XYZ file of C-alpha atoms in Angstrom:
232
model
C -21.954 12.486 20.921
C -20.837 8.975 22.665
C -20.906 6.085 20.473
C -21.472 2.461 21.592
C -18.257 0.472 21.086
C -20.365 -1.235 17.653
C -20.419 2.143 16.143
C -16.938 3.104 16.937
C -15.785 -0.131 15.191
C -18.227 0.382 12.053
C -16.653 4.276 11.840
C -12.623 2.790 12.391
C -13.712 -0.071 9.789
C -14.928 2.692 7.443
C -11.857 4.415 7.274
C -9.561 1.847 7.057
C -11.062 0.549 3.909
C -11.585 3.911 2.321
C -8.269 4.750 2.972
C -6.531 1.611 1.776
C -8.970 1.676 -1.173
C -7.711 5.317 -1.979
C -4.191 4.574 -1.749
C -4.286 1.245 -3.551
C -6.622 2.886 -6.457
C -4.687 6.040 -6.561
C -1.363 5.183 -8.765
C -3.526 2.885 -11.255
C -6.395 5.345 -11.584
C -3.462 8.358 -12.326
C -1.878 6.020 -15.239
C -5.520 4.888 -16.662
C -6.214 8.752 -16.685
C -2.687 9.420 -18.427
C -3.239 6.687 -20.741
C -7.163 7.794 -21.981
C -5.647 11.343 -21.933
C -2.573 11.232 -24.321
C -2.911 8.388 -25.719
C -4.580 6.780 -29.257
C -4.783 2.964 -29.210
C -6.720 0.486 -31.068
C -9.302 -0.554 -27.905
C -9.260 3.123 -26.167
C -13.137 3.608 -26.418
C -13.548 0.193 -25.029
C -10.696 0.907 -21.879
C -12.942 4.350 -21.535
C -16.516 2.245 -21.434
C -14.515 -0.915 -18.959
C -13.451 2.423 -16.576
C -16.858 3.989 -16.190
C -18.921 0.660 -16.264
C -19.107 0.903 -12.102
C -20.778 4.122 -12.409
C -23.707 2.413 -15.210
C -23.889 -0.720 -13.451
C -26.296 -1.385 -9.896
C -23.913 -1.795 -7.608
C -25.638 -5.177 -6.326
C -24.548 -6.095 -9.808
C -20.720 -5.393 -9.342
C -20.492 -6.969 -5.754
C -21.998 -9.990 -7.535
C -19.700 -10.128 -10.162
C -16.594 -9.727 -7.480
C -18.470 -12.356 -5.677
C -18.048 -14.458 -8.772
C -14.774 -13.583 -9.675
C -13.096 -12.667 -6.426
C -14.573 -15.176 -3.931
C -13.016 -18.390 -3.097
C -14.273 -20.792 -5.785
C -13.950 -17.741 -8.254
C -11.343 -17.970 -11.211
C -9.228 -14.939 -9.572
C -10.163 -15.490 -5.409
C -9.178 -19.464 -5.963
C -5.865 -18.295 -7.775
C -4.660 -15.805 -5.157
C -5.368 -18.156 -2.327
C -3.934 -20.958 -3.166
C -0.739 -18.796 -4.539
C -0.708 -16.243 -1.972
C -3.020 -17.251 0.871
C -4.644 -13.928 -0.028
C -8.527 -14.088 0.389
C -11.398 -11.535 0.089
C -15.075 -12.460 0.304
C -16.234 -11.632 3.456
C -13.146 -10.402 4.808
C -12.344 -6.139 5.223
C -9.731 -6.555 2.250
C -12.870 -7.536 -0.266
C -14.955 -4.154 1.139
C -11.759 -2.199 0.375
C -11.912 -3.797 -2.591
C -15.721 -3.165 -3.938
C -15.106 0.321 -2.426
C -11.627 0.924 -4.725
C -13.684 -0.448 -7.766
C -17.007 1.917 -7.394
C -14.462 4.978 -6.727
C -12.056 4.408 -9.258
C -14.131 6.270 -12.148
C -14.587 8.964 -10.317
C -10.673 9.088 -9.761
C -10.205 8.673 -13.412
C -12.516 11.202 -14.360
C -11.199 13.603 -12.265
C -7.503 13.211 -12.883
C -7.764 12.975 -16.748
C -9.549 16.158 -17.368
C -6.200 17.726 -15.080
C -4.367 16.060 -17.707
C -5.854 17.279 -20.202
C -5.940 20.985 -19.018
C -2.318 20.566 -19.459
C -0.738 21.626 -22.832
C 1.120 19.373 -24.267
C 3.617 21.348 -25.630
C 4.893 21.725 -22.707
C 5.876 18.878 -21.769
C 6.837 18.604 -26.140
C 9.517 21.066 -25.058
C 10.389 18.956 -22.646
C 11.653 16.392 -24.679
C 13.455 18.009 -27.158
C 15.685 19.280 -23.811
C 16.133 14.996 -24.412
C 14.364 14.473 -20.991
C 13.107 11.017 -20.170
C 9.191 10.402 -20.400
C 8.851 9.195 -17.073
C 10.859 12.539 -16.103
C 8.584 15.144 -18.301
C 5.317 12.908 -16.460
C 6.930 13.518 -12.665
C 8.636 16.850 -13.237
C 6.496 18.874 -15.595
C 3.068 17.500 -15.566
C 2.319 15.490 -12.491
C 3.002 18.626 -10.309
C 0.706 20.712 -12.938
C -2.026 17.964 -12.230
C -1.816 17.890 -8.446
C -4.886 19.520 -7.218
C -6.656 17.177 -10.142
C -4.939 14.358 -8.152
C -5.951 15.658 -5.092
C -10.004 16.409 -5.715
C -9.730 12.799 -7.349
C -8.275 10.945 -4.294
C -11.273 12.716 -2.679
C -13.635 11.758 -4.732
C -12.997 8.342 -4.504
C -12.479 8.367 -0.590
C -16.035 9.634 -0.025
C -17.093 7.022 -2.862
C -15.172 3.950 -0.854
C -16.909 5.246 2.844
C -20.609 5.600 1.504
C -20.273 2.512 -1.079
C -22.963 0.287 0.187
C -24.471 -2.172 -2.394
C -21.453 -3.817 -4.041
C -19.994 -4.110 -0.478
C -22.533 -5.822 1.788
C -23.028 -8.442 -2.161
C -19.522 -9.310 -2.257
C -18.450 -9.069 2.035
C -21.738 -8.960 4.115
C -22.559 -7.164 6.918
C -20.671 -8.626 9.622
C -20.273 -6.657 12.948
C -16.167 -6.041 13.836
C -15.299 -7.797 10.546
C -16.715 -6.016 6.967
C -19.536 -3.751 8.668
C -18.950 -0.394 7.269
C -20.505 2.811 7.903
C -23.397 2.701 5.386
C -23.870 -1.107 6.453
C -24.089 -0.543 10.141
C -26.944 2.733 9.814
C -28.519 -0.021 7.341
C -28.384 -2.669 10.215
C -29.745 -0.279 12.797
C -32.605 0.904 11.132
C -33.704 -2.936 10.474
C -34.149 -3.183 14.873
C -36.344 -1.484 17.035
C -34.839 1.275 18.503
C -32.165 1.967 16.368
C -32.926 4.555 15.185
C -30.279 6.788 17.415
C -27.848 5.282 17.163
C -28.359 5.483 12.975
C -28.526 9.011 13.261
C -25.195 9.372 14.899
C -23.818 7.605 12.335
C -24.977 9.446 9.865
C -24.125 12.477 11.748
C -20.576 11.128 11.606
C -20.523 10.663 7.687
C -21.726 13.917 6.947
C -18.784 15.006 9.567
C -16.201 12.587 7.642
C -17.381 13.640 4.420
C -17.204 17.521 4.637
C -13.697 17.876 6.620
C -12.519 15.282 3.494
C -13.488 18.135 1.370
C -12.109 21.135 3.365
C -8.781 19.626 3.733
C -8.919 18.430 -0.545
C -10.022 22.348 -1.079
C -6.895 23.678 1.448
C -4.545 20.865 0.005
C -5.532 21.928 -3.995
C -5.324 25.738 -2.919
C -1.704 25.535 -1.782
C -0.431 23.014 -4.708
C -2.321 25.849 -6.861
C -0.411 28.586 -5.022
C 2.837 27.214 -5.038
C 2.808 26.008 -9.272
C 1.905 29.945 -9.363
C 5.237 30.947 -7.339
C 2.993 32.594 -4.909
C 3.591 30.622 -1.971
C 7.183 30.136 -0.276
């Protein structure tokens, strides 16, 4: 399947942003999901309706509001540029971005039902042994939670590379500079005779998307294996 050099940029483009979107998401997405699982607060129903409101909302609606907030007049874009030079409307960082924000439900969701699987007295017994919190979280139940991690991080990375609305709201579709997968098939089907080179595109997501979830099923199968003793 040869792909012009536009579609090999769209397909790098996708991954780079689902990736750093993933990784960025990950650690705050695992604490969220710690804190709506063990926690009781004042405010926790609210936190639990803030978390999910990507998945309720149009996403043409969210890549407004980041267009709002995080673009360069916005309260938070006009704060981190002129602080930090930092600046995401229309630039890859702001599709990683929308792409982060649309998965990180689904990360959430995923990693606080792991959580939650877990019984808390272990990690109770854990503390009368006078071990630290943050030592119970890392030694007793984030491996326990690991595969929940894992199918999370998954679910968010094939979130972030077929987010589409939010991202071409808040970034555009601009060839070599925030065209994504889903924004490049979207651009080719709009010209005559496009229509090929659409397909291979989507030939490559479904390829993306799939060997994402073989290697999260292999990955959750071996963590699962080796909290069981079963693997060396």
């Amino acid at each position: 399947m040869a792909l012009s050099e536009a579609e090999w940029t769209a397909l790098a483009l996708s991954l780079q942003v689902s990736l750093t979107a993933t990784l960025v998401a990950l650690p705050l997405a695992l604490w969220v999901a710690w804190v709506l699982a063990r926690k009781s607060f004042w405010g926790k129903s609210v936190l639990n309706a803030a978390v999910h409101l990507p998945l309720v909302l149009p996403p043409v609606v969210t890549g407004y509001l980041l267009l709002i907030g995080f673009g360069r007049n916005g309260p938070v874009g006009a704060l981190l540029y002129d602080w930090f030079g930092i600046s995401f409307a229309f630039r890859w960082t702001g599709a990683a971005l929308a792409a982060g924000i649309m998965g990180f439900p689904l990360m959430v969701r995923a990693i606080r039902l792991a959580i939650e699987a877990v019984d808390p007295r272990l990690e109770q017994a854990a503390a009368t042994l006078g071990t630290p919190g943050h030592a119970i979280f890392a030694r007793v139940t984030l491996p326990l939670i690991l595969p929940g991690v894992l199918a999370g991080a998954v679910m968010g990375f094939a979130k972030a590379m077929g987010e589409f609305g939010a991202t071409i709201t808040f970034v555009a579709n601009i060839p070599g500079q925030t065209q994504t997968l889903p924004s490049a098939i979207y651009a080719f089907l709009q010209v005559p005779g496009g229509e090929g080179a659409a397909a291979r595109l989507v030939a490559l997501a479904l390829i993306v998307a799939l060997g994402a979830v073989v290697v999260s099923e292999w990955l959750a199968r071996r963590v699962a294996r080796r909290i069981a003793g079963q693997d060396a």
